[in-house]
């Protein structure tokens, strides 16, 4: 499969990686963000629009083969802000795909949809063993994202792949990220697999690199055709020297959502 992909949140960190990497894999990219992308590339189309504007989203989605929905608030915030950008935004992305007949949507979910889930005591955690257990309003928006995706598959026959992204950064910066890191190249590979795999229906997969310290099971992502190449372990010595060995008994390392499960993420720290 190939064709034109609408990437929302294109000016953001992951959007920027996708704008670089997807064309190398044969996809044409139409970039959408509420701010202009700074460096439009040859062959790239650009739309400046708010993802919560359904009319604009329908216009932007026309003629695409797929939507990769990355736009939104990418961490904890106030309830009104999360509700608007993340929940309304996801509805508009899916509804625009339905209205324009675009058959596939890839959604940027998060490990924080399941953040209060205890980390497994040995072994690997499968997606099916981590049902919704959000750690923040942000996590609730990702649970809602997965629920909306499921609805649009069952009711309207779309293909929707939800990526429960771990920590997508240029490189890991904490000892938790030795387990949760998703590298830039592997991010592109994962999205490409989600776009290419035949008839996924509704699928939810962890988004993480091939880290030695992984405790998320990558079988479902690999079944889509994802072949991660990177391993955070090359950063382990330097990070452990600064931060010490991860204590698996503490809250940050003992739960899927890490620091998002701590009191620092209580609502009063995010008041309007
Ligand atoms: N980076 C990670 O570690 C990580 C982990 C889990 C999930 N995710 C999810 O992946 C997606 C992308 O993450 P990122 O790290 O690139 O975030 P980012 O904050 O760098 O980028 C988000 C982009 O969305 C745009 N945006 C926000 N509201 C918008 C709106 N209403 N309309 C149009 N554009 C809007 C912003 O302008 C920004 O360019 C987000 O949905 C995030 O929740 C990221």
mmCIF file of C-alpha atoms and ligand atoms in Angstrom:
data_model
loop_
_atom_site.group_PDB
_atom_site.id
_atom_site.type_symbol
_atom_site.label_atom_id
_atom_site.label_comp_id
_atom_site.label_asym_id
_atom_site.label_seq_id
_atom_site.Cartn_x
_atom_site.Cartn_y
_atom_site.Cartn_z
ATOM 1 C CA UNK A 1 0.000 0.000 0.000
ATOM 2 C CA UNK A 2 1.139 3.564 -0.623
ATOM 3 C CA UNK A 3 -0.452 6.899 -1.385
ATOM 4 C CA UNK A 4 -1.164 10.189 0.296
ATOM 5 C CA UNK A 5 -1.186 10.300 4.093
ATOM 6 C CA UNK A 6 -2.631 13.165 6.117
ATOM 7 C CA UNK A 7 -0.365 13.633 9.146
ATOM 8 C CA UNK A 8 -1.951 15.751 11.893
ATOM 9 C CA UNK A 9 0.314 17.353 14.483
ATOM 10 C CA UNK A 10 2.901 17.521 11.710
ATOM 11 C CA UNK A 11 4.893 20.353 13.316
ATOM 12 C CA UNK A 12 5.414 18.346 16.508
ATOM 13 C CA UNK A 13 8.237 16.022 17.453
ATOM 14 C CA UNK A 14 6.783 12.804 16.042
ATOM 15 C CA UNK A 15 5.141 14.640 13.137
ATOM 16 C CA UNK A 16 8.525 16.009 12.124
ATOM 17 C CA UNK A 17 10.053 12.501 12.165
ATOM 18 C CA UNK A 18 7.153 11.211 10.040
ATOM 19 C CA UNK A 19 7.432 14.053 7.532
ATOM 20 C CA UNK A 20 11.046 13.003 7.032
ATOM 21 C CA UNK A 21 10.627 9.220 7.165
ATOM 22 C CA UNK A 22 7.340 8.383 5.468
ATOM 23 C CA UNK A 23 8.336 9.793 2.041
ATOM 24 C CA UNK A 24 11.442 7.566 2.165
ATOM 25 C CA UNK A 25 9.025 4.650 2.447
ATOM 26 C CA UNK A 26 6.960 5.717 -0.543
ATOM 27 C CA UNK A 27 4.247 7.780 1.114
ATOM 28 C CA UNK A 28 3.282 11.276 0.000
ATOM 29 C CA UNK A 29 2.594 13.498 3.008
ATOM 30 C CA UNK A 30 -0.004 16.200 3.570
ATOM 31 C CA UNK A 31 0.965 17.945 6.799
ATOM 32 C CA UNK A 32 -1.634 19.495 9.089
ATOM 33 C CA UNK A 33 -0.983 21.458 12.244
ATOM 34 C CA UNK A 34 -2.435 24.462 14.010
ATOM 35 C CA UNK A 35 0.949 26.130 13.489
ATOM 36 C CA UNK A 36 2.820 26.157 10.164
ATOM 37 C CA UNK A 37 5.510 23.515 9.790
ATOM 38 C CA UNK A 38 8.753 25.448 9.589
ATOM 39 C CA UNK A 39 10.390 23.661 6.663
ATOM 40 C CA UNK A 40 7.952 22.326 4.044
ATOM 41 C CA UNK A 41 9.777 19.727 1.955
ATOM 42 C CA UNK A 42 9.575 19.193 -1.809
ATOM 43 C CA UNK A 43 6.393 17.295 -2.654
ATOM 44 C CA UNK A 44 4.863 17.909 0.790
ATOM 45 C CA UNK A 45 1.449 19.557 1.040
ATOM 46 C CA UNK A 46 0.734 21.802 3.996
ATOM 47 C CA UNK A 47 -2.541 22.667 5.725
ATOM 48 C CA UNK A 48 -2.667 25.036 8.690
ATOM 49 C CA UNK A 49 -5.834 24.136 10.588
ATOM 50 C CA UNK A 50 -7.187 23.172 13.967
ATOM 51 C CA UNK A 51 -7.925 19.469 14.202
ATOM 52 C CA UNK A 52 -11.108 20.265 16.148
ATOM 53 C CA UNK A 53 -12.519 22.126 13.109
ATOM 54 C CA UNK A 54 -14.490 19.358 11.392
ATOM 55 C CA UNK A 55 -15.077 21.342 8.191
ATOM 56 C CA UNK A 56 -11.354 22.015 7.833
ATOM 57 C CA UNK A 57 -10.566 18.395 8.655
ATOM 58 C CA UNK A 58 -12.943 17.122 5.954
ATOM 59 C CA UNK A 59 -11.239 19.420 3.420
ATOM 60 C CA UNK A 60 -7.802 18.274 4.543
ATOM 61 C CA UNK A 61 -8.728 14.577 4.452
ATOM 62 C CA UNK A 62 -10.170 14.580 0.897
ATOM 63 C CA UNK A 63 -8.120 12.369 -1.421
ATOM 64 C CA UNK A 64 -5.935 10.816 1.286
ATOM 65 C CA UNK A 65 -5.393 7.049 1.605
ATOM 66 C CA UNK A 66 -4.982 7.271 5.359
ATOM 67 C CA UNK A 67 -4.881 9.631 8.341
ATOM 68 C CA UNK A 68 -2.092 9.511 10.914
ATOM 69 C CA UNK A 69 -3.490 11.452 13.860
ATOM 70 C CA UNK A 70 -0.736 12.849 16.082
ATOM 71 C CA UNK A 71 -2.188 16.302 16.878
ATOM 72 C CA UNK A 72 -3.125 17.176 20.415
ATOM 73 C CA UNK A 73 -1.787 18.033 23.821
ATOM 74 C CA UNK A 74 1.030 15.577 24.389
ATOM 75 C CA UNK A 75 1.041 15.539 28.195
ATOM 76 C CA UNK A 76 -1.113 16.348 31.197
ATOM 77 C CA UNK A 77 -3.089 19.610 31.182
ATOM 78 C CA UNK A 78 -6.405 21.009 32.402
ATOM 79 C CA UNK A 79 -9.583 19.044 31.766
ATOM 80 C CA UNK A 80 -11.077 21.670 29.385
ATOM 81 C CA UNK A 81 -7.877 21.774 27.340
ATOM 82 C CA UNK A 82 -7.548 17.975 27.143
ATOM 83 C CA UNK A 83 -11.240 17.496 26.414
ATOM 84 C CA UNK A 84 -11.145 19.970 23.552
ATOM 85 C CA UNK A 85 -7.850 19.231 21.781
ATOM 86 C CA UNK A 86 -7.565 15.512 22.429
ATOM 87 C CA UNK A 87 -11.105 14.150 22.639
ATOM 88 C CA UNK A 88 -12.858 16.514 20.210
ATOM 89 C CA UNK A 89 -9.755 16.392 17.977
ATOM 90 C CA UNK A 90 -9.799 12.587 17.784
ATOM 91 C CA UNK A 91 -13.519 12.598 17.017
ATOM 92 C CA UNK A 92 -12.934 15.058 14.154
ATOM 93 C CA UNK A 93 -10.047 13.008 12.725
ATOM 94 C CA UNK A 94 -12.169 9.833 12.655
ATOM 95 C CA UNK A 95 -15.337 11.573 11.525
ATOM 96 C CA UNK A 96 -13.491 13.326 8.685
ATOM 97 C CA UNK A 97 -12.117 9.953 7.560
ATOM 98 C CA UNK A 98 -15.617 8.468 7.608
ATOM 99 C CA UNK A 99 -17.174 11.367 5.717
ATOM 100 C CA UNK A 100 -14.496 11.329 3.001
ATOM 101 C CA UNK A 101 -14.253 7.542 2.652
ATOM 102 C CA UNK A 102 -10.666 7.316 3.899
ATOM 103 C CA UNK A 103 -10.332 3.685 4.981
ATOM 104 C CA UNK A 104 -7.536 3.772 7.541
ATOM 105 C CA UNK A 105 -6.636 5.855 10.591
ATOM 106 C CA UNK A 106 -3.563 5.477 12.790
ATOM 107 C CA UNK A 107 -4.045 6.980 16.258
ATOM 108 C CA UNK A 108 -1.383 8.179 18.701
ATOM 109 C CA UNK A 109 -2.514 6.514 21.900
ATOM 110 C CA UNK A 110 -0.236 6.272 24.900
ATOM 111 C CA UNK A 111 0.959 4.004 27.666
ATOM 112 C CA UNK A 112 -0.849 6.506 29.936
ATOM 113 C CA UNK A 113 -4.182 4.993 28.802
ATOM 114 C CA UNK A 114 -3.173 2.134 31.105
ATOM 115 C CA UNK A 115 -0.868 4.046 33.459
ATOM 116 C CA UNK A 116 -2.034 2.612 36.791
ATOM 117 C CA UNK A 117 -1.473 -0.946 35.586
ATOM 118 C CA UNK A 118 1.274 -2.581 37.694
ATOM 119 C CA UNK A 119 4.410 -3.443 35.835
ATOM 120 C CA UNK A 120 4.630 -7.237 35.408
ATOM 121 C CA UNK A 121 6.799 -9.051 37.918
ATOM 122 C CA UNK A 122 8.920 -10.694 35.258
ATOM 123 C CA UNK A 123 7.631 -11.516 31.793
ATOM 124 C CA UNK A 124 6.047 -9.218 29.249
ATOM 125 C CA UNK A 125 2.784 -7.284 29.438
ATOM 126 C CA UNK A 126 0.405 -7.842 26.541
ATOM 127 C CA UNK A 127 -2.027 -5.155 25.422
ATOM 128 C CA UNK A 128 -4.990 -7.431 26.195
ATOM 129 C CA UNK A 129 -3.773 -7.672 29.788
ATOM 130 C CA UNK A 130 -3.679 -3.879 30.114
ATOM 131 C CA UNK A 131 -7.283 -2.660 29.753
ATOM 132 C CA UNK A 132 -8.066 1.043 30.299
ATOM 133 C CA UNK A 133 -6.571 2.286 33.560
ATOM 134 C CA UNK A 134 -5.659 5.918 32.860
ATOM 135 C CA UNK A 135 -3.279 7.823 35.093
ATOM 136 C CA UNK A 136 -4.274 11.403 34.169
ATOM 137 C CA UNK A 137 -6.862 13.403 32.190
ATOM 138 C CA UNK A 138 -4.381 12.963 29.334
ATOM 139 C CA UNK A 139 -4.632 9.193 29.836
ATOM 140 C CA UNK A 140 -8.432 9.424 29.816
ATOM 141 C CA UNK A 141 -8.235 11.159 26.432
ATOM 142 C CA UNK A 142 -6.190 8.235 25.106
ATOM 143 C CA UNK A 143 -8.696 5.710 26.486
ATOM 144 C CA UNK A 144 -11.400 7.708 24.710
ATOM 145 C CA UNK A 145 -9.271 7.731 21.572
ATOM 146 C CA UNK A 146 -9.102 3.925 21.616
ATOM 147 C CA UNK A 147 -12.858 3.714 22.304
ATOM 148 C CA UNK A 148 -13.700 6.041 19.408
ATOM 149 C CA UNK A 149 -11.396 4.033 17.152
ATOM 150 C CA UNK A 150 -13.161 0.834 18.133
ATOM 151 C CA UNK A 151 -16.561 2.402 17.401
ATOM 152 C CA UNK A 152 -15.505 3.543 13.923
ATOM 153 C CA UNK A 153 -14.244 0.044 13.101
ATOM 154 C CA UNK A 154 -17.330 -1.797 14.284
ATOM 155 C CA UNK A 155 -19.933 0.670 13.057
ATOM 156 C CA UNK A 156 -18.355 2.069 9.883
ATOM 157 C CA UNK A 157 -15.819 -0.567 8.820
ATOM 158 C CA UNK A 158 -12.708 1.597 9.032
ATOM 159 C CA UNK A 159 -9.314 0.096 9.839
ATOM 160 C CA UNK A 160 -7.943 1.779 12.979
ATOM 161 C CA UNK A 161 -4.566 1.061 14.550
ATOM 162 C CA UNK A 162 -3.920 2.589 17.985
ATOM 163 C CA UNK A 163 -0.270 2.961 18.950
ATOM 164 C CA UNK A 164 0.267 2.985 22.714
ATOM 165 C CA UNK A 165 3.464 4.966 22.418
ATOM 166 C CA UNK A 166 6.029 4.642 25.203
ATOM 167 C CA UNK A 167 8.615 7.466 25.257
ATOM 168 C CA UNK A 168 9.277 8.870 21.795
ATOM 169 C CA UNK A 169 12.372 11.029 22.184
ATOM 170 C CA UNK A 170 15.595 11.433 20.231
ATOM 171 C CA UNK A 171 17.274 9.409 22.976
ATOM 172 C CA UNK A 172 16.305 8.121 26.444
ATOM 173 C CA UNK A 173 16.933 10.598 29.268
ATOM 174 C CA UNK A 174 15.715 8.634 32.323
ATOM 175 C CA UNK A 175 16.232 5.084 33.562
ATOM 176 C CA UNK A 176 12.501 4.372 33.012
ATOM 177 C CA UNK A 177 13.033 5.185 29.355
ATOM 178 C CA UNK A 178 15.599 2.377 29.148
ATOM 179 C CA UNK A 179 12.427 0.233 29.031
ATOM 180 C CA UNK A 180 9.952 2.575 27.326
ATOM 181 C CA UNK A 181 12.004 4.331 24.631
ATOM 182 C CA UNK A 182 10.681 4.489 21.065
ATOM 183 C CA UNK A 183 13.413 5.791 18.771
ATOM 184 C CA UNK A 184 12.742 8.178 15.874
ATOM 185 C CA UNK A 185 13.522 5.527 13.214
ATOM 186 C CA UNK A 186 11.413 2.892 14.964
ATOM 187 C CA UNK A 187 8.566 5.417 15.231
ATOM 188 C CA UNK A 188 8.550 5.759 11.455
ATOM 189 C CA UNK A 189 8.745 1.953 11.045
ATOM 190 C CA UNK A 190 5.828 1.431 13.413
ATOM 191 C CA UNK A 191 3.610 3.982 11.666
ATOM 192 C CA UNK A 192 4.586 2.543 8.276
ATOM 193 C CA UNK A 193 3.623 -0.945 9.492
ATOM 194 C CA UNK A 194 0.293 0.381 10.800
ATOM 195 C CA UNK A 195 -0.361 1.963 7.402
ATOM 196 C CA UNK A 196 0.720 -1.056 5.366
ATOM 197 C CA UNK A 197 -0.532 -4.133 7.186
ATOM 198 C CA UNK A 198 -3.494 -5.665 5.362
ATOM 199 C CA UNK A 199 -6.925 -5.259 6.979
ATOM 200 C CA UNK A 200 -6.008 -4.798 10.649
ATOM 201 C CA UNK A 201 -9.579 -3.990 11.680
ATOM 202 C CA UNK A 202 -9.197 -2.611 15.215
ATOM 203 C CA UNK A 203 -5.736 -3.043 16.636
ATOM 204 C CA UNK A 204 -3.998 -1.713 19.765
ATOM 205 C CA UNK A 205 -0.232 -2.170 20.048
ATOM 206 C CA UNK A 206 2.576 -0.934 22.268
ATOM 207 C CA UNK A 207 4.972 1.483 20.591
ATOM 208 C CA UNK A 208 8.448 0.789 21.897
ATOM 209 C CA UNK A 209 11.875 -0.026 20.456
ATOM 210 C CA UNK A 210 13.663 -3.377 20.826
ATOM 211 C CA UNK A 211 14.972 -2.399 24.257
ATOM 212 C CA UNK A 212 16.826 -5.029 26.262
ATOM 213 C CA UNK A 213 14.810 -3.891 29.315
ATOM 214 C CA UNK A 214 11.389 -3.951 27.607
ATOM 215 C CA UNK A 215 8.484 -5.230 29.634
ATOM 216 C CA UNK A 216 5.849 -4.549 26.978
ATOM 217 C CA UNK A 217 5.185 -7.480 24.696
ATOM 218 C CA UNK A 218 5.853 -6.528 21.074
ATOM 219 C CA UNK A 219 4.187 -9.602 19.517
ATOM 220 C CA UNK A 220 1.098 -7.678 18.404
ATOM 221 C CA UNK A 221 3.149 -4.837 16.907
ATOM 222 C CA UNK A 222 5.434 -7.308 15.148
ATOM 223 C CA UNK A 223 2.345 -9.029 13.719
ATOM 224 C CA UNK A 224 1.612 -5.763 11.898
ATOM 225 C CA UNK A 225 5.065 -6.005 10.279
ATOM 226 C CA UNK A 226 6.931 -3.769 12.737
ATOM 227 C CA UNK A 227 10.608 -4.672 13.036
ATOM 228 C CA UNK A 228 12.257 -2.425 15.620
ATOM 229 C CA UNK A 229 15.983 -1.854 15.184
ATOM 230 C CA UNK A 230 17.006 0.286 18.157
ATOM 231 C CA UNK A 231 17.784 -0.600 21.777
ATOM 232 C CA UNK A 232 18.006 1.950 24.609
ATOM 233 C CA UNK A 233 20.607 -0.235 26.320
ATOM 234 C CA UNK A 234 23.415 1.664 24.575
ATOM 235 C CA UNK A 235 22.480 4.593 26.871
ATOM 236 C CA UNK A 236 22.195 2.475 30.044
ATOM 237 C CA UNK A 237 25.657 2.897 31.509
ATOM 238 C CA UNK A 238 25.607 6.693 31.269
ATOM 239 C CA UNK A 239 22.048 7.023 32.636
ATOM 240 C CA UNK A 240 22.615 4.607 35.522
ATOM 241 C CA UNK A 241 25.814 6.408 36.467
ATOM 242 C CA UNK A 242 23.793 9.611 36.937
ATOM 243 C CA UNK A 243 20.453 8.267 38.259
ATOM 244 C CA UNK A 244 21.336 4.877 39.775
ATOM 245 C CA UNK A 245 19.759 1.499 38.985
ATOM 246 C CA UNK A 246 15.959 1.676 38.599
ATOM 247 C CA UNK A 247 14.169 0.626 41.798
ATOM 248 C CA UNK A 248 11.378 -1.606 40.535
ATOM 249 C CA UNK A 249 9.612 -1.325 43.900
ATOM 250 C CA UNK A 250 8.928 2.399 43.615
ATOM 251 C CA UNK A 251 5.924 4.041 41.996
ATOM 252 C CA UNK A 252 7.761 5.449 39.002
ATOM 253 C CA UNK A 253 9.170 2.090 37.956
ATOM 254 C CA UNK A 254 6.396 -0.106 39.365
ATOM 255 C CA UNK A 255 3.556 1.105 37.155
ATOM 256 C CA UNK A 256 3.060 1.447 33.417
ATOM 257 C CA UNK A 257 2.609 5.233 33.569
ATOM 258 C CA UNK A 258 5.747 5.963 35.596
ATOM 259 C CA UNK A 259 5.897 9.487 37.032
ATOM 260 C CA UNK A 260 2.401 10.270 35.684
ATOM 261 C CA UNK A 261 1.032 8.114 38.529
ATOM 262 C CA UNK A 262 2.641 10.287 41.220
ATOM 263 C CA UNK A 263 1.143 13.203 43.181
ATOM 264 C CA UNK A 264 2.979 15.672 40.939
ATOM 265 C CA UNK A 265 0.290 14.928 38.377
ATOM 266 C CA UNK A 266 -2.671 15.628 40.685
ATOM 267 C CA UNK A 267 -5.245 17.990 39.177
ATOM 268 C CA UNK A 268 -4.322 21.002 41.327
ATOM 269 C CA UNK A 269 -0.998 21.214 39.545
ATOM 270 C CA UNK A 270 -2.838 21.689 36.264
ATOM 271 C CA UNK A 271 -5.553 24.190 37.189
ATOM 272 C CA UNK A 272 -6.830 26.548 34.532
HETATM 273 N N1 LIG B 1 6.388 11.767 22.381
HETATM 274 C C1 LIG B 1 5.956 10.801 23.195
HETATM 275 O O1 LIG B 1 6.736 10.252 23.994
HETATM 276 C C2 LIG B 1 4.520 10.338 23.153
HETATM 277 C C3 LIG B 1 4.160 9.262 23.981
HETATM 278 C C4 LIG B 1 2.833 8.795 23.939
HETATM 279 C C5 LIG B 1 1.927 9.390 23.077
HETATM 280 N N2 LIG B 1 2.323 10.445 22.299
HETATM 281 C C6 LIG B 1 1.309 11.078 21.447
HETATM 282 O O2 LIG B 1 1.821 11.239 20.131
HETATM 283 C C7 LIG B 1 1.326 12.441 19.568
HETATM 284 C C8 LIG B 1 2.482 13.299 19.076
HETATM 285 O O3 LIG B 1 3.377 13.520 20.157
HETATM 286 P P1 LIG B 1 4.589 14.557 20.037
HETATM 287 O O4 LIG B 1 5.596 14.114 21.045
HETATM 288 O O5 LIG B 1 4.989 14.713 18.614
HETATM 289 O O6 LIG B 1 3.877 15.865 20.580
HETATM 290 P P2 LIG B 1 4.164 17.410 20.250
HETATM 291 O O7 LIG B 1 3.590 18.176 21.373
HETATM 292 O O8 LIG B 1 5.605 17.596 19.885
HETATM 293 O O9 LIG B 1 3.306 17.669 18.925
HETATM 294 C C9 LIG B 1 1.900 17.817 18.934
HETATM 295 C C10 LIG B 1 1.527 18.693 17.760
HETATM 296 O O10 LIG B 1 0.105 18.810 17.727
HETATM 297 C C11 LIG B 1 -0.217 20.131 17.371
HETATM 298 N N3 LIG B 1 -1.560 20.453 17.862
HETATM 299 C C12 LIG B 1 -1.960 20.566 19.147
HETATM 300 N N4 LIG B 1 -3.272 20.880 19.192
HETATM 301 C C13 LIG B 1 -3.685 20.952 17.899
HETATM 302 C C14 LIG B 1 -4.931 21.239 17.294
HETATM 303 N N5 LIG B 1 -6.025 21.504 18.045
HETATM 304 N N6 LIG B 1 -5.014 21.220 15.957
HETATM 305 C C15 LIG B 1 -3.913 20.960 15.183
HETATM 306 N N7 LIG B 1 -2.706 20.699 15.704
HETATM 307 C C16 LIG B 1 -2.593 20.688 17.050
HETATM 308 C C17 LIG B 1 0.851 21.008 18.032
HETATM 309 O O11 LIG B 1 0.950 22.280 17.398
HETATM 310 C C18 LIG B 1 2.085 20.135 17.867
HETATM 311 O O12 LIG B 1 2.799 20.477 16.683
HETATM 312 C C19 LIG B 1 0.473 13.122 20.655
HETATM 313 O O13 LIG B 1 -0.874 12.783 20.446
HETATM 314 C C20 LIG B 1 0.974 12.474 21.926
HETATM 315 O O14 LIG B 1 -0.023 12.452 22.931
HETATM 316 C C21 LIG B 1 3.593 10.933 22.328
#
